[in-house]
XYZ file of C-alpha atoms in Angstrom:
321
model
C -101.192 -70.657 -23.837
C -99.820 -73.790 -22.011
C -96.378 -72.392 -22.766
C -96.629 -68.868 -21.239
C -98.707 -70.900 -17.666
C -95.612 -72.557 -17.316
C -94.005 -70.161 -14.889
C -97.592 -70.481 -12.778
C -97.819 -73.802 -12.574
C -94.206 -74.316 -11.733
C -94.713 -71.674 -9.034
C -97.667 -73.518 -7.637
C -95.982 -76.949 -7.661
C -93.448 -75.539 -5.943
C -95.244 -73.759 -3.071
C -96.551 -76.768 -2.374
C -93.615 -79.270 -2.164
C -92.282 -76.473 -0.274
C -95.447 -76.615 2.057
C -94.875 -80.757 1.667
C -91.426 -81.093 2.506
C -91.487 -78.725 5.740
C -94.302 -80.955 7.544
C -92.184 -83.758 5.851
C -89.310 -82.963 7.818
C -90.832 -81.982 10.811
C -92.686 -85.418 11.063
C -89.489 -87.201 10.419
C -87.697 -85.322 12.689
C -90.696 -86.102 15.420
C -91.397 -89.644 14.634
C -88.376 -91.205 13.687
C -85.514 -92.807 16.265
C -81.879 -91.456 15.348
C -81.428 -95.416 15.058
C -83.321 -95.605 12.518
C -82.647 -92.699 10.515
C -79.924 -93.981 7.968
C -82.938 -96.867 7.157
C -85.226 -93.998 6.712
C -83.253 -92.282 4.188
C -81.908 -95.208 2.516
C -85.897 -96.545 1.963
C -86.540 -92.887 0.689
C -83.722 -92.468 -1.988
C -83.903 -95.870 -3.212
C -87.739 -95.282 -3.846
C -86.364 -91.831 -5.348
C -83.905 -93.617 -7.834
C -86.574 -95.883 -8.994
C -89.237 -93.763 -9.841
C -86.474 -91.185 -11.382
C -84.643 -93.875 -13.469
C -88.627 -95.246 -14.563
C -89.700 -91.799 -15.649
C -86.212 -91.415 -17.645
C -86.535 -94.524 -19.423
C -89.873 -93.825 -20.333
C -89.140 -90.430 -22.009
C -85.906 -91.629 -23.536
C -87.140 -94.415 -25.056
C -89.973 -92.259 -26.140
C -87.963 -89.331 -27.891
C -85.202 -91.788 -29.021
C -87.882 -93.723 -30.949
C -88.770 -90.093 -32.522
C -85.528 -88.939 -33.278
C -83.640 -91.932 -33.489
C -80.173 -90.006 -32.265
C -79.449 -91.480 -28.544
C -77.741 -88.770 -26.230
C -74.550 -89.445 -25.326
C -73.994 -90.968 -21.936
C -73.292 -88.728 -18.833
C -69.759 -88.289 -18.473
C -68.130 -90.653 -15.020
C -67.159 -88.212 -13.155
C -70.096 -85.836 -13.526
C -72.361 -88.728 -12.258
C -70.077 -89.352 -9.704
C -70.199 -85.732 -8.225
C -74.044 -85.334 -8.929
C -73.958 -88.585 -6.613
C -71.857 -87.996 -3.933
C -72.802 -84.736 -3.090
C -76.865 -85.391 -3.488
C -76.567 -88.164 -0.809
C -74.397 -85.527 1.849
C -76.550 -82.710 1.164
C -79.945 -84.762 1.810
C -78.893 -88.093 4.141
C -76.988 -85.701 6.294
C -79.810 -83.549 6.575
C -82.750 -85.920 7.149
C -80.276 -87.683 9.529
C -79.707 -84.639 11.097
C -83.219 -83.522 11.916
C -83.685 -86.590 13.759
C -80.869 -85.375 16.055
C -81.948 -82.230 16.767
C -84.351 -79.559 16.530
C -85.852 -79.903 12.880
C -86.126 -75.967 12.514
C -82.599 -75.594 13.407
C -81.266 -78.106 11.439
C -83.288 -76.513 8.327
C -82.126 -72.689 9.159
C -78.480 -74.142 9.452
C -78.505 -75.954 6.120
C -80.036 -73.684 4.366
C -77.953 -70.731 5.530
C -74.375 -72.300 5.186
C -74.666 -73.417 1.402
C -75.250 -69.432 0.422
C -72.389 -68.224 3.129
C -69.991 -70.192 0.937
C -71.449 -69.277 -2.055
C -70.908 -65.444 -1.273
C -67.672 -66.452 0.215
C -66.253 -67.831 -3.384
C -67.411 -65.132 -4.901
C -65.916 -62.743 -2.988
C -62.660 -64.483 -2.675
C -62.684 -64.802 -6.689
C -63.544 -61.264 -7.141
C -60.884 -59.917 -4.590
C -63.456 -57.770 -2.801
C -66.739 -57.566 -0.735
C -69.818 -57.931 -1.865
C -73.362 -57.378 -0.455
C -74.049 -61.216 -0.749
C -71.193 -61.917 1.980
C -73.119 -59.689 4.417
C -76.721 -60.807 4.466
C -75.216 -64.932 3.991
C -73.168 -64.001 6.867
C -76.182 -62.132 8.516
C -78.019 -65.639 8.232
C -75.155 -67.687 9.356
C -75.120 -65.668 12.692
C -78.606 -65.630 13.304
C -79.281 -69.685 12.415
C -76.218 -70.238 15.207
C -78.346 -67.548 17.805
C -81.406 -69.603 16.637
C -79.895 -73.015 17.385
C -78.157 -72.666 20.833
C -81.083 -70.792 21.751
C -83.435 -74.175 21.437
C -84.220 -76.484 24.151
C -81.918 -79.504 23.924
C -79.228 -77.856 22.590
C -75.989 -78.696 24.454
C -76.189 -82.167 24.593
C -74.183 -84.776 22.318
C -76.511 -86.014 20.444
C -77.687 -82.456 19.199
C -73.981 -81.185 18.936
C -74.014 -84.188 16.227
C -77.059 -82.982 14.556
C -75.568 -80.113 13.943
C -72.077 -81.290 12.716
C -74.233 -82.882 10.089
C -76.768 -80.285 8.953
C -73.447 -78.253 8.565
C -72.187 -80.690 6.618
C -75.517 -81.194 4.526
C -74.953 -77.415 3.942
C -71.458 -77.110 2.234
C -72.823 -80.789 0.129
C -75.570 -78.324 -1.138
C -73.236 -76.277 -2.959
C -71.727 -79.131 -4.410
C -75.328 -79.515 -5.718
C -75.300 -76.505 -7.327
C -72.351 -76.461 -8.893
C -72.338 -80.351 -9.742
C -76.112 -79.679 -11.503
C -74.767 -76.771 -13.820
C -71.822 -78.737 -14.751
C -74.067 -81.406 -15.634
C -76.425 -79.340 -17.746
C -74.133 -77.615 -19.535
C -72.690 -80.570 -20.818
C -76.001 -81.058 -22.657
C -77.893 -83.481 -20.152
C -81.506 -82.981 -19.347
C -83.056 -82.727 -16.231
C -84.215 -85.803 -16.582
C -81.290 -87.665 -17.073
C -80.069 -85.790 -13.897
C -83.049 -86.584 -11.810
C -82.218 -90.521 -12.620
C -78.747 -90.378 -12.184
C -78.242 -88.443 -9.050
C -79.914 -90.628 -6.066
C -78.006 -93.977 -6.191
C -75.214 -93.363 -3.929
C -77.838 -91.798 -1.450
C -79.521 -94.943 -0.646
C -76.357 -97.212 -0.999
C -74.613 -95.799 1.714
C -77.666 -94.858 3.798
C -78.588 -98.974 3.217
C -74.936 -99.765 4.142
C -74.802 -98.017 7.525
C -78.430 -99.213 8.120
C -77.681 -102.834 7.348
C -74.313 -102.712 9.455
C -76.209 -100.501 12.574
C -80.170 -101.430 12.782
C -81.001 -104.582 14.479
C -83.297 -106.438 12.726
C -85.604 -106.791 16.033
C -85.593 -102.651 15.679
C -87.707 -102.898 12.393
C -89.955 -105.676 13.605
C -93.579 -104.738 12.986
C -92.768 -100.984 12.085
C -90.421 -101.414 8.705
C -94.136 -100.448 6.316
C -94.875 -97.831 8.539
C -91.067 -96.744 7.860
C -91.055 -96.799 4.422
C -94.510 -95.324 4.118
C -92.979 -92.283 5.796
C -89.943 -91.582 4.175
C -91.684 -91.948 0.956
C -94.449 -89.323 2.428
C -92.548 -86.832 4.187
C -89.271 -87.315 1.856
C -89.311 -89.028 -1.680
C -92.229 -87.260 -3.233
C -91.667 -83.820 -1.735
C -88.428 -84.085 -2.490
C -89.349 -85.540 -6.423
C -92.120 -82.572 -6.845
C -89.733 -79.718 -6.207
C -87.400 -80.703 -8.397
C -90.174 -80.894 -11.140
C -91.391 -77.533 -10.055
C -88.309 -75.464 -10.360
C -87.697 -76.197 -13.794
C -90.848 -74.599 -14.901
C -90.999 -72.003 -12.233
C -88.356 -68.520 -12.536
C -85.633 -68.460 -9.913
C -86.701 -65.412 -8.244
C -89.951 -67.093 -7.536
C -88.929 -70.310 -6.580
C -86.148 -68.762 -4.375
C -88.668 -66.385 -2.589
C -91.151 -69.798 -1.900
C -88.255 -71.482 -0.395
C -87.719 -69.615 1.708
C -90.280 -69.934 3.587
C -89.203 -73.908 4.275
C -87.719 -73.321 8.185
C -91.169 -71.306 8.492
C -93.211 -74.245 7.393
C -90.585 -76.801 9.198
C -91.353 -74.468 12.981
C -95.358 -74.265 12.239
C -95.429 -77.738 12.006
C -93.275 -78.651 14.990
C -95.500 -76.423 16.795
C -98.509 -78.211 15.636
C -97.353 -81.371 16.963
C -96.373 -79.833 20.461
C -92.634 -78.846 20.497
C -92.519 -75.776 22.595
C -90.156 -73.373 20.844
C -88.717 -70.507 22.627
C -90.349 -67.127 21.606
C -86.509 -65.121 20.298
C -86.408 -68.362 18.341
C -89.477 -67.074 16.235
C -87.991 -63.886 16.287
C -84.961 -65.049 14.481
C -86.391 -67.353 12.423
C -88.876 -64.188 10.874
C -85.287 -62.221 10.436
C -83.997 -65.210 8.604
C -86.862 -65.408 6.050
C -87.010 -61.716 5.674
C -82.954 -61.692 5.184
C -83.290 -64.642 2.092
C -86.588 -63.253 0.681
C -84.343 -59.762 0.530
C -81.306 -61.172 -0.939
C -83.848 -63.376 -4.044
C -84.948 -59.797 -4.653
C -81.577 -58.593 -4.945
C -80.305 -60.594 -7.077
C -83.202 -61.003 -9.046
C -83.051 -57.186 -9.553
C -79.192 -56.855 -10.508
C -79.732 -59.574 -13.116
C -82.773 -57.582 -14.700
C -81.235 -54.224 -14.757
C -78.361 -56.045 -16.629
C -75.284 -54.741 -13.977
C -72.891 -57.415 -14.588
C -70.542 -57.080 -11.811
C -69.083 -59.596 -9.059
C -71.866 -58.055 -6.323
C -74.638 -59.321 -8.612
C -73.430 -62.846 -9.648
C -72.873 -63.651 -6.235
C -76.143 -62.698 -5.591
C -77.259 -64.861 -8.767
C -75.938 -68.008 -7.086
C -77.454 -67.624 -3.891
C -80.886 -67.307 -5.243
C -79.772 -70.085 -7.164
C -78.447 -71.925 -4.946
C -81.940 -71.615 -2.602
C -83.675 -72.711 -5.263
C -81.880 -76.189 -6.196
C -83.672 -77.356 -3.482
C -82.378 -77.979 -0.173
């Protein structure tokens, strides 16, 4: 009985760290000074690692006392690319909303990690699939949506969205980075405690060479408080959710995140131009389209490029940026 509610409850756990981490990075993106951004993140992912690496040692020790057969360690360089592209995919992103419209830093990350995706694909399968034309359907529209937005063409923004670019094409790094790291037999546990580290050195590097101590005066447990809020735990509870949840659900649920990311700007009094809502409804309905899609190839059993590329979009929605 407990087995067959798994799907459910994964589902609902998901829905709401989606619902979480939009008004997460919304308030982030509202309350936090670009200054102080790379201390943000770096208070966030270190909290991350801890509670990850606690949880693993708990279970380990746990089963290991059971079984009494360790698992061998995680191979160096699998670690190492679970690491490094974890912290580009999330500090560039959390950095980024601080730099720029939240919303449009969410559309643009979320729509560039499937564009290259489909572009792979279709690059490894020497012709042109149906993935390539709704990723590059998104692409288009999250580019309308973004110099469309009030603030756009200044530097700081142009920055913003260098990096939530960037935080897009670490997210399929991710993806790929998380399967290589299953199929070598590690659980998602050991994953979850292995992948944060070098997301909150570097963020505390560049924070310790570039915030002034007088800058965190009075304001660094109100800080922390926040990225742990509006980051850590969202961030934590997804990753818990889509291992019980299916794909196709989980990829339908987030895409709703730039939805929940623009409601919530809204609520706290950005104006946002009415085409952007416009796009940003053609953008959901585009992702929640191209979950279905795949979803359906994969149960009808057509094994072709067109529906593996498909596959790993939906996937790649779902690993969570």
């Amino acid at each position: 009985m407990i087995q067959s509610n798994k799907p459910g409850v994964g589902a609902v756990i998901v829905a709401l760290a989606v619902l979480w981490q939009g008004i997460g990075t919304a308030i982030v993106g509202a309350q936090v000074d670009p200054e102080l951004s790379t201390f943000t993140t770096f208070s966030a992912f270190l909290i991350a690692a801890i509670i990850s690496t606690v949880v693993y040692l708990a279970f380990y020790r746990r089963k290991y006392r059971a079984t009494e057969t360790p698992h061998p360690p995680m191979k160096m360089t699998t670690a190492a690319s679970l690491n490094l592209f974890t912290a580009g995919a999330f500090c560039l992103f959390y950095v980024s909303t601080t730099l720029m419209q939240p919303t449009a830093a969410s559309v643009i990350e979320t729509g560039v990690g499937p564009f290259i995706v489909a572009v792979i694909m279709t690059w490894s399968a020497r012709r042109l699939s149906s993935s390539l034309v709704s990723t590059t359907a998104v692409v288009v529209l999250a580019l309308c949506f973004f110099f469309l937005g009030t603030g756009s063409s200044s530097p700081q923004s142009y920055l913003g969205f260098a990096l939530a670019v960037g935080a897009g094409i670490s997210a399929v790094g991710v993806l790929y980075s998380s399967r290589w790291a299953t199929e070598q037999g590690n659980s998602v546990l050991t994953i979850a405690a292995v992948r944060f580290h070098l997301a909150w050195i570097i963020s505390g590097l560049v924070a310790f060479f570039s915030v002034e101590a007088e800058m965190l005066r009075g304001s660094t447990l109100s800080i922390v408080l926040l990225s742990v809020m509006c980051i850590t735990f969202p961030i934590l509870l997804l990753q818990w959710g889509i291992t019980l949840a299916s794909p196709f659900i989980s990829a339908l649920i987030i895409a709703a995140l730039p939805a929940v990311v623009m409601a919530t700007e809204v609520a706290l009094g950005s104006q946002v131009e009415p085409i952007q809502l416009t796009l940003l409804m053609l953008i959901v309905a585009i992702t929640i389209s191209q979950a279905m899609w795949g979803t359906r190839k994969k149960k009808i059993l057509v094994v072709d490029d067109s529906s593996s590329s498909a596959d790993l979009v939906a996937t790649l929605r779902q690993k969570g940026t």
